[in-house]
Coordinates of C-alpha atoms and ligand atoms in Angstrom, one line a residue:
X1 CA 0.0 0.0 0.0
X2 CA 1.3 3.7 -0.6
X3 CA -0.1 6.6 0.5
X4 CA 0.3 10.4 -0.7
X5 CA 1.9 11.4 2.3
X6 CA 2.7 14.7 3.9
X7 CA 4.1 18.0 2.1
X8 CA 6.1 19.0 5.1
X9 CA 5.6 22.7 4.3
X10 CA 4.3 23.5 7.7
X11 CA 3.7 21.3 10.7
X12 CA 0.7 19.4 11.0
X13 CA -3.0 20.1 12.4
X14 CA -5.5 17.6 13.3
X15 CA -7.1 17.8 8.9
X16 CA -3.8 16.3 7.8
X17 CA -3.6 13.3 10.2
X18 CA -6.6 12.2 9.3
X19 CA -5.3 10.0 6.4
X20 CA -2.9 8.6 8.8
X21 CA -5.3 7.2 11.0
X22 CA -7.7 6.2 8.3
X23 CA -5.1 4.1 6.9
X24 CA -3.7 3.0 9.8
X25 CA -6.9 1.5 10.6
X26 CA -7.0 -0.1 7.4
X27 CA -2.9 -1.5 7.7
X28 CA -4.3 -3.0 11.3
X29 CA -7.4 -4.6 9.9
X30 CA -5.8 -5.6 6.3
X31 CA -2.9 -7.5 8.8
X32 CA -5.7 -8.6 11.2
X33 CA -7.0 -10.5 8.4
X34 CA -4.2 -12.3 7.1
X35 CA -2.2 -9.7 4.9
X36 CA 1.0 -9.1 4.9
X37 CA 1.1 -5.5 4.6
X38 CA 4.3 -3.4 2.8
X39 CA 3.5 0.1 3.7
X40 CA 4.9 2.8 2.2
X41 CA 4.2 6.5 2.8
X42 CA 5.7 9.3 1.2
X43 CA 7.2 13.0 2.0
X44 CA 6.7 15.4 -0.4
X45 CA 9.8 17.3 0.5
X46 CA 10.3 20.4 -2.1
X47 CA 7.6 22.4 -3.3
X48 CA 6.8 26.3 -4.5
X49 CA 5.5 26.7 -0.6
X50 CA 8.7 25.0 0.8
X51 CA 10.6 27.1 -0.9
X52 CA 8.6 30.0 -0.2
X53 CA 8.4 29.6 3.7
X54 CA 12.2 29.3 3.7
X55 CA 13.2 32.6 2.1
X56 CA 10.6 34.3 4.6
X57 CA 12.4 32.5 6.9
X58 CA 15.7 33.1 6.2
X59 CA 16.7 29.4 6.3
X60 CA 17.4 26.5 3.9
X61 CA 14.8 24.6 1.9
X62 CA 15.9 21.3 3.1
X63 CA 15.9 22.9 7.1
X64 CA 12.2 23.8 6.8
X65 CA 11.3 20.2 5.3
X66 CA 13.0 17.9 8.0
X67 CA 11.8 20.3 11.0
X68 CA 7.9 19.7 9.5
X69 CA 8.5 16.1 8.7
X70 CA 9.7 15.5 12.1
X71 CA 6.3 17.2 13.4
X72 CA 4.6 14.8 11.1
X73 CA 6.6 12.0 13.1
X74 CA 5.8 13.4 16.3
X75 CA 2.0 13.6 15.4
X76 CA 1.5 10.3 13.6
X77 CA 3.5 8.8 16.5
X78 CA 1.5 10.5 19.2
X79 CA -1.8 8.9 17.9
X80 CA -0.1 5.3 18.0
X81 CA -0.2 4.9 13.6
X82 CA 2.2 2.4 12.7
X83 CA 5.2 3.5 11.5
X84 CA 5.6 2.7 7.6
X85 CA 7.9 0.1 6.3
X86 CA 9.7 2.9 4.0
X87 CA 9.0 6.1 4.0
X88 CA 10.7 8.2 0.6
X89 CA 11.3 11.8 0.4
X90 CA 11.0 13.1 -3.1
X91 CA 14.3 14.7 -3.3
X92 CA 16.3 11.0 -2.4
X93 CA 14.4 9.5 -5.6
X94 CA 15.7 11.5 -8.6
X95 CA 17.2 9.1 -10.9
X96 CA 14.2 6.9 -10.2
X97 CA 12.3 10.1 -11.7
X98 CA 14.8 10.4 -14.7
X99 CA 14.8 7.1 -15.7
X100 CA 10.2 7.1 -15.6
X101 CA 10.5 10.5 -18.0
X102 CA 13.0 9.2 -20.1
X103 CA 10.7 6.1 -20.6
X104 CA 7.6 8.3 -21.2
X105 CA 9.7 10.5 -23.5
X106 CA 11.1 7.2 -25.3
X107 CA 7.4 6.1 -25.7
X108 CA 5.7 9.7 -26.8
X109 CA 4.0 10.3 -24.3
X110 CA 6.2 13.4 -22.7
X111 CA 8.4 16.0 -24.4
X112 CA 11.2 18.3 -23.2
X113 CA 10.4 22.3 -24.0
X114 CA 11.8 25.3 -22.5
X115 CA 14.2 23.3 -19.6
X116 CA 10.6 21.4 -18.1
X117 CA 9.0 18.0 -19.1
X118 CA 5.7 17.5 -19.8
X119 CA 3.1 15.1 -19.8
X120 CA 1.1 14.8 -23.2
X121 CA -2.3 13.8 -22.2
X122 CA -3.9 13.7 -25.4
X123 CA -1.6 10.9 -25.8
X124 CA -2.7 8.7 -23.1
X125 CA -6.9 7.8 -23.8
X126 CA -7.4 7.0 -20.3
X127 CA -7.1 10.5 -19.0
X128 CA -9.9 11.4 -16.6
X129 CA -10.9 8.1 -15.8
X130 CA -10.0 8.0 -12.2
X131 CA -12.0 11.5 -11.7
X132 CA -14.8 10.7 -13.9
X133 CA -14.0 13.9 -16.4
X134 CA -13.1 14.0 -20.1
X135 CA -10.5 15.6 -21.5
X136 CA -12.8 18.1 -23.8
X137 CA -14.3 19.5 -20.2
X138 CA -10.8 20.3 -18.7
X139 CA -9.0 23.5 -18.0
X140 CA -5.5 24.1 -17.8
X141 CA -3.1 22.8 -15.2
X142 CA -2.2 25.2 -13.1
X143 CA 1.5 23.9 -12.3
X144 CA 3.9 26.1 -14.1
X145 CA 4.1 28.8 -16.9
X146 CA 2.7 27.2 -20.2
X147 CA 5.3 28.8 -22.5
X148 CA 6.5 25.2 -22.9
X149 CA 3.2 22.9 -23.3
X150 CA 1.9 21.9 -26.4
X151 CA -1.5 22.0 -24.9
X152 CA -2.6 23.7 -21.5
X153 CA -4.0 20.6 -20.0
X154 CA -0.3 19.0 -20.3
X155 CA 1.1 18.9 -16.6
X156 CA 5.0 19.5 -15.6
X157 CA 7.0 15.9 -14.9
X158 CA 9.8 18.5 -14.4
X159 CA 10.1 22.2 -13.5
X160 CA 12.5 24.1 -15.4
X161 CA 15.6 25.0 -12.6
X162 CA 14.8 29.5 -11.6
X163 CA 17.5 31.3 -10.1
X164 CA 18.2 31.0 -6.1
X165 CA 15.9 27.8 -6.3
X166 CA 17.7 24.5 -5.8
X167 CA 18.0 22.5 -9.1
X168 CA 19.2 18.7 -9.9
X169 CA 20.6 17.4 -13.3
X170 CA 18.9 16.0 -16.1
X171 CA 19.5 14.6 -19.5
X172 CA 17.0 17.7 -20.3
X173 CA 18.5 20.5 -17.9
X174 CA 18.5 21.2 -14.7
X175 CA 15.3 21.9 -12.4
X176 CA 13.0 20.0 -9.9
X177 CA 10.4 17.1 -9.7
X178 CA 6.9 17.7 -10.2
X179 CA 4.9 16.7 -7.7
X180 CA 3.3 13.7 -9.4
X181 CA 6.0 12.4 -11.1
X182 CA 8.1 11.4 -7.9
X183 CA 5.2 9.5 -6.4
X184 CA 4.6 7.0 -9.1
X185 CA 8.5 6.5 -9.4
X186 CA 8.6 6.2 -5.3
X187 CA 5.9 4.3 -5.3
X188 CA 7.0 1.9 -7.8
X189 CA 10.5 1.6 -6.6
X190 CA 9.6 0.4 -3.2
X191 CA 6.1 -1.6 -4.3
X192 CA 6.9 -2.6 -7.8
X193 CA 5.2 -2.0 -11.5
X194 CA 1.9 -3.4 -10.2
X195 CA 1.0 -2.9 -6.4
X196 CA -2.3 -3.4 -4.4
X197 CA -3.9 0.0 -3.0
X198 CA -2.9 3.6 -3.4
X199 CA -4.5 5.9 -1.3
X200 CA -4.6 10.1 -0.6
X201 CA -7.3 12.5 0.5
X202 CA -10.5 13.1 -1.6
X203 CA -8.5 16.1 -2.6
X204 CA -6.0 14.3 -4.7
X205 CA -7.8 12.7 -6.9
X206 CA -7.7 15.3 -9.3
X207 CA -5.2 16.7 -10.7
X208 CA -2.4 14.5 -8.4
X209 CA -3.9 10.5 -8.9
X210 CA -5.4 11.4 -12.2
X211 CA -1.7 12.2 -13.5
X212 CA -0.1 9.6 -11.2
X213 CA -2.2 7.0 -13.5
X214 CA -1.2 9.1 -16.5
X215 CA 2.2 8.7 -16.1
X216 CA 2.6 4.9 -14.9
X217 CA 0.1 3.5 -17.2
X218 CA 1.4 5.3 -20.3
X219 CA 5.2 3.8 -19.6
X220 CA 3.9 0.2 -19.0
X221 CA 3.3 0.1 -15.5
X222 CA 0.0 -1.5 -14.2
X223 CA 0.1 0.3 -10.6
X224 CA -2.5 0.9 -8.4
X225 CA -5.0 -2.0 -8.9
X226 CA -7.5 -0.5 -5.7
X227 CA -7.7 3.7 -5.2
X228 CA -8.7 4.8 -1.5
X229 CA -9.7 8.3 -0.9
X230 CA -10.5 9.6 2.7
X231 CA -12.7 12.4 3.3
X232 CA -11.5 15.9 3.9
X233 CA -11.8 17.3 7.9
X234 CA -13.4 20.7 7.7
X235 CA -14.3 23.7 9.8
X236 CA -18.3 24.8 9.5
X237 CA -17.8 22.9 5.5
X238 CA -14.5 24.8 4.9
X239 CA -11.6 22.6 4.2
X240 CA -8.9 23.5 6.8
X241 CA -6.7 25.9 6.0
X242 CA -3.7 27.6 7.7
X243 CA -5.8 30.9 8.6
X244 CA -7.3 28.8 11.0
X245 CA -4.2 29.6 13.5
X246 CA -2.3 27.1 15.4
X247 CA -4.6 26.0 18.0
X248 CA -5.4 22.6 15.4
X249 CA -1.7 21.9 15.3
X250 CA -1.0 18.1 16.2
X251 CA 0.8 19.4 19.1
X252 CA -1.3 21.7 20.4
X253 CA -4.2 19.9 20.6
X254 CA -2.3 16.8 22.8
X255 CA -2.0 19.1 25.4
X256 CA -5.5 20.2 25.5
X257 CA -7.1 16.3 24.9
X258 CA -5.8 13.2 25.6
X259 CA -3.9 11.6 22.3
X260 CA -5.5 8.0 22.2
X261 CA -9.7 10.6 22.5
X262 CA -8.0 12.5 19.1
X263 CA -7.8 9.6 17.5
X264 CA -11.4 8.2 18.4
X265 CA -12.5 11.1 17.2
X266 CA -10.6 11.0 13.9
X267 CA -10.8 7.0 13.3
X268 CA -14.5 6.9 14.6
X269 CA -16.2 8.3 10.9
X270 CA -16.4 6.3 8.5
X271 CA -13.2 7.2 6.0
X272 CA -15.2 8.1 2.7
X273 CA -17.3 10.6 4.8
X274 CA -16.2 14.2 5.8
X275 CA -15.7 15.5 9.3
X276 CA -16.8 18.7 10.4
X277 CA -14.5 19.6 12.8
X278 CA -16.1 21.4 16.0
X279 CA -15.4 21.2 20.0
X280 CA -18.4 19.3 20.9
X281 CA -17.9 16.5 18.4
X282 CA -14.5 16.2 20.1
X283 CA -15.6 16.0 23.7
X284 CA -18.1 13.5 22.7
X285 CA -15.6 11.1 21.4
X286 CA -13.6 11.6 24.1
X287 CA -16.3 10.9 26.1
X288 CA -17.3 7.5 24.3
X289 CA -13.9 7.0 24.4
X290 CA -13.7 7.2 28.1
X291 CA -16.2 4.5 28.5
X292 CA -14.3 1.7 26.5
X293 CA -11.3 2.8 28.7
X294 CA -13.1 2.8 31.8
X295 CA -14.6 -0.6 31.4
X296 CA -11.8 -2.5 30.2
X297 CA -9.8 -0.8 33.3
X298 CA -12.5 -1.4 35.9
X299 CA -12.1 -5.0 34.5
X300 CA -8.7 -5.4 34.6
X301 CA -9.1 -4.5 38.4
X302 CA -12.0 -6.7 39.2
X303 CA -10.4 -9.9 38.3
X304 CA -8.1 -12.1 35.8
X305 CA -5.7 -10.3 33.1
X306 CA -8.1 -9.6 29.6
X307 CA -4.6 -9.3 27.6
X308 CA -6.1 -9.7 23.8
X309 CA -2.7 -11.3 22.7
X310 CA -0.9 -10.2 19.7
X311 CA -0.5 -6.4 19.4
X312 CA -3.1 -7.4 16.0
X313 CA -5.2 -10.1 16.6
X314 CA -6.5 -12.5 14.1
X315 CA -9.8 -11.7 12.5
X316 CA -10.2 -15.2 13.8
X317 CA -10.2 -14.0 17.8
X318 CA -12.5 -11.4 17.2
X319 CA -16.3 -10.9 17.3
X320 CA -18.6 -12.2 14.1
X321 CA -19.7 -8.6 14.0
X322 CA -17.3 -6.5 14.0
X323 CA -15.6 -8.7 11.3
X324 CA -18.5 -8.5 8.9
X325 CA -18.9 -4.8 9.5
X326 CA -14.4 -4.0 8.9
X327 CA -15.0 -6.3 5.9
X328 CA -17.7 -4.1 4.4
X329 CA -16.3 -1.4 3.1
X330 CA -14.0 -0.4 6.4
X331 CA -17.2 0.2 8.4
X332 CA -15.7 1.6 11.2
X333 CA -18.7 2.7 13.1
X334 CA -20.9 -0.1 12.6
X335 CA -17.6 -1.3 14.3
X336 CA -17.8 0.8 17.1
X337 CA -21.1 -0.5 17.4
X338 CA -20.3 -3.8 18.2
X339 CA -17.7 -2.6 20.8
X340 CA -19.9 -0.4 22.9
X341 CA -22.3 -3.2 23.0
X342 CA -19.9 -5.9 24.4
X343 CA -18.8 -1.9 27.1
X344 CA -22.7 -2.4 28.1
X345 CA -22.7 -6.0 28.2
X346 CA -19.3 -6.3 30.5
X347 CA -20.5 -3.5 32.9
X348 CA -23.8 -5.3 33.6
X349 CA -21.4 -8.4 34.2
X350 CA -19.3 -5.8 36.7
X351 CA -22.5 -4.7 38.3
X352 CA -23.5 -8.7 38.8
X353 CA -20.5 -9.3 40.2
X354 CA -20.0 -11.7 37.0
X355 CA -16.0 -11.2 36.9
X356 CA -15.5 -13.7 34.7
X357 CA -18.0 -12.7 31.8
X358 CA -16.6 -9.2 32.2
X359 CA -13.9 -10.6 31.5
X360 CA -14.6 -12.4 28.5
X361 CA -16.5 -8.7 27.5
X362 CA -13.1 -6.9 28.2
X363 CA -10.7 -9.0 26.2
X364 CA -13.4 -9.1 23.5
X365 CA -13.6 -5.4 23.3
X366 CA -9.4 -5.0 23.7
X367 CA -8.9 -7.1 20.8
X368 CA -11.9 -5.1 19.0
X369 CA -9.7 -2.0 19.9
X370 CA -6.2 -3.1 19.1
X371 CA -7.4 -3.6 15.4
X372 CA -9.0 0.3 15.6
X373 CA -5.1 1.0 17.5
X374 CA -6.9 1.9 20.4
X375 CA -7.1 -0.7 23.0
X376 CA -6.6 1.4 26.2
X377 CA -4.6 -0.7 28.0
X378 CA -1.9 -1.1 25.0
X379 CA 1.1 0.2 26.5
X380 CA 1.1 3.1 24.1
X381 CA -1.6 5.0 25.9
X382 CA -0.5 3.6 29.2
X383 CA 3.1 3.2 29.0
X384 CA 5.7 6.2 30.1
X385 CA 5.4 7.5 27.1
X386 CA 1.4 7.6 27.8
X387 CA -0.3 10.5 29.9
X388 CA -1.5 6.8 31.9
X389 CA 1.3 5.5 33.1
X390 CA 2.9 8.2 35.6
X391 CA -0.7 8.3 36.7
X392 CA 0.1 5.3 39.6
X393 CA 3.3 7.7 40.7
X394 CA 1.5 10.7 40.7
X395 CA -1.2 9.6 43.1
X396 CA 1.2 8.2 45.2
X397 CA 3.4 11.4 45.5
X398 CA -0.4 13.7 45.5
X399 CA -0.9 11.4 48.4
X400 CA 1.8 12.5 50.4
X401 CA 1.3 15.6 49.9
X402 CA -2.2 15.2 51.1
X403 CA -1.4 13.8 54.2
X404 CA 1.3 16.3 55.0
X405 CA -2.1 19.1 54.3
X406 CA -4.0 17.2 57.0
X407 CA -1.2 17.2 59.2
X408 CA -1.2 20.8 59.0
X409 CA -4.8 21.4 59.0
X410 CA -5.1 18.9 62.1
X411 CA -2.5 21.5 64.0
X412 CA -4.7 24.6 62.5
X413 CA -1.4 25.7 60.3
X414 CA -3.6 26.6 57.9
X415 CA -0.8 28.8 55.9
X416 CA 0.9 25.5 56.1
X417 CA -2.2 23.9 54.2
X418 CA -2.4 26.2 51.5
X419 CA 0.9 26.6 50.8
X420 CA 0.7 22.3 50.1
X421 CA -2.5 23.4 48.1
X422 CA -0.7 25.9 46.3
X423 CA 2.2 24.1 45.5
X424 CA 0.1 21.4 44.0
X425 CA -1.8 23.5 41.9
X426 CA 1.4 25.4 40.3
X427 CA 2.6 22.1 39.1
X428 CA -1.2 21.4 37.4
X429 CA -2.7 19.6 40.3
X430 CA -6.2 20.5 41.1
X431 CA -7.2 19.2 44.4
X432 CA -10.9 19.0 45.1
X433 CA -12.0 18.2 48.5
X434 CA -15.3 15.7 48.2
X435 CA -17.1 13.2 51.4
X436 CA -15.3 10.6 50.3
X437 CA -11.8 12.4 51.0
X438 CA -9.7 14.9 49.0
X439 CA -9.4 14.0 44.9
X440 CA -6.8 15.5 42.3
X441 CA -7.3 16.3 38.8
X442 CA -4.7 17.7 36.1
X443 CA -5.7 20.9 35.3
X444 CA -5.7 21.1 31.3
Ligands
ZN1 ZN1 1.5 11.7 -4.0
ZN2 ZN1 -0.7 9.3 -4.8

């Protein structure tokens, strides 16, 4: 599988993760089900707005690409997405690109002019398949100046090299890839001529897939045989856009909700459909969220271990239903479905006192949510790397800072008390004083 990854112009916000859960879900279930999965994901690493955001800056090209794609890392890390078996950078893959234009050119199908290369696409019939559009209806692509096409709908294999703007040989000049051209030679060169599944946002499918096709299938390869296209995250039906401001960055969000609720709330939708971002949508994942984790916890503590084995079980360990509904069409909430009804099942088990078929429930629902790469107890979300696994340490050092404040109180050193209080709420401890003794919080 390869998917149109990042163009690390800018770090990431919560709209361009989205693919990398999606298809993280779909690596998971494709391996839960028997496949062995080669994943490739790409990073688009030069590009007008690279270039652009590092002479604003004042810094190299190559310095604004690897500080965004290590953001990307950071973000596709921080919601637990596998990482990919190979993931190419554009810029490591140019004699991969010569060697595709040189067989398009060889075949007719592309033609130097004016230091770029161009893709003739009255020479390939298919074009417009993939988008449903015919030729006739098209406009010109928008890539470069047209001084060198033979026709306006041709699209750039190769940008002609501009002064100050970094530039690699060719047989035809020097210059830079076009963005379509390096990921059918990346994708080739790690997956072969013909590979399984290509997938990108809805928002690629024209003009990026549509020419990706172009290209491979003109020089003889077969390529993608299955196209996967997620829906778009959007703000009130706008697609997000940088004018949004940061507070949607990937890592600004983690510190205002938890990383493994961001992902529910991404993975939940079904991929095809869009999201409309907004706040409440959010808290209610979170929230739904929540109960998974606090059943399979509340589980764990009541009686024997519910480990689901493997980090990706077999489709053969996991409930009929939630199968049948990952096998349709990646039916994620008709998933979901079947989890929170095994959550309501185990916790009228709990309240029985039935340990062992809350049990049964909890692994059920952990294996359920290791395929969805979500099982709260996976020691991603609960590990130190987790915001759950200093949680045990924290009590116990909240704890004796508690008692110390009773002490304190008990002697009616009540400066003493709130200066314990105080201290605890600097460091982001809220303390909250209930019947049933003093409880802390983390103050977001
Ligand atoms: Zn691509
Ligand atoms: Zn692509």
């Amino acid at each position: 599988m390869y998917l149109c990854g990042a163009t690390v112009q800018a770090p990431p916000h919560i709209g361009h993760v989205r693919s990398g859960v999606d298809f993280d879900i779909l690596v998971r279930w494709l391996t839960a089900s028997g496949y062995q999965v080669t994943f490739v994901r790409n990073v688009t690493d030069i590009d007008d707005k690279i270039l652009r955001t590092a002479s604003a800056q004042g810094v190299a090209w190559w310095a604004v690409a690897e500080r965004n794609q290590r953001a990307f890392t950071r973000a596709y890390d921080a919601l637990g997405c596998l990482p990919p078996d190979a993931e190419p950078r554009a810029t490591g893959h140019v004699p991969e690109m010569i060697e595709l234009m040189r067989r398009l050119i060889d075949t007719g199908h592309a033609y130097a002019s004016g230091g770029g290369v161009y893709f003739d696409v009255r020479s390939y019939e298919h074009y417009g398949e993939l988008s449903g559009q015919r030729l006739e209806h098209m406009r010109a692509a928008e890539d470069v100046d047209e001084s060198g096409k033979r026709d306006p709908r041709d699209f750039a294999l190769w940008k002609a090299a501009k002064p100050g703007e970094p530039a690699w040989e060719t047989p035809w000049g020097p210059g830079r890839p076009g963005w379509h051209l390096e990921c059918s030679a990346m994708a080739t060169k790690y997956l072969g001529s013909t590979f399984d599944i290509h997938g990108g946002g809805l928002d690629l499918v024209f003009p990026h897939h549509e020419n990706e096709i172009a290209q491979s299938r003109a020089a003889g390869d077969g390529f993608a045989r299955y196209w996967v296209h997620n829906g778009l995250l959007g703000l009130s039906g706008e697609k997000m856009s940088k004018s949004l401001g940061n507070s949607l960055l990937v890592d600004a969000m983690i510190k205002e909700v938890r990383p493994a609720e961001l992902r529910y709330y991404l993975g939940q939708a079904h991929f095809r459909s869009e999201i409309d971002y907004s706040p409440d949508a959010l808290a209610e994942a979170a929230a739904a969220y929540r109960r998974i984790e606090g059943f399979v916890t509340r589980a764990a503590e009541a009686g024997p271990a519910t480990d689901p084995g493997p980090a990706i079980p077999g489709a053969a360990a996991l409930p009929p239903g939630f199968s049948a509904a990952m096998d349709d069409d990646l039916g994620v909430p008709q998933a979901l479905a079947v989890v929170h009804e095994a959550v309501t099942e185990g916790n009228t088990a709990l309240a029985a006192g039935d340990v062992a078929g809350a049990a049964k429930q909890a692994a059920d629902v952990r294996a359920m949510m290791s395929v969805l790469g979500l099982d709260p107890l996976d020691e991603h979300w609960t590990g130190p790397g987790g915001d759950q696994g200093l949680r045990p340490v924290i009590d116990a050092l909240v704890g004796v800072a508690l008692r110390q404040r009773q002490a304190a109180r008990d002697r009616k050193d009540y400066a003493a008390a709130d200066a314990i209080r105080d201290g605890l709420l600097a460091a982001g401890i809220q303390v909250e004083d209930t019947p049933r003794g003093p409880r802390w919080e983390l103050r977001r």
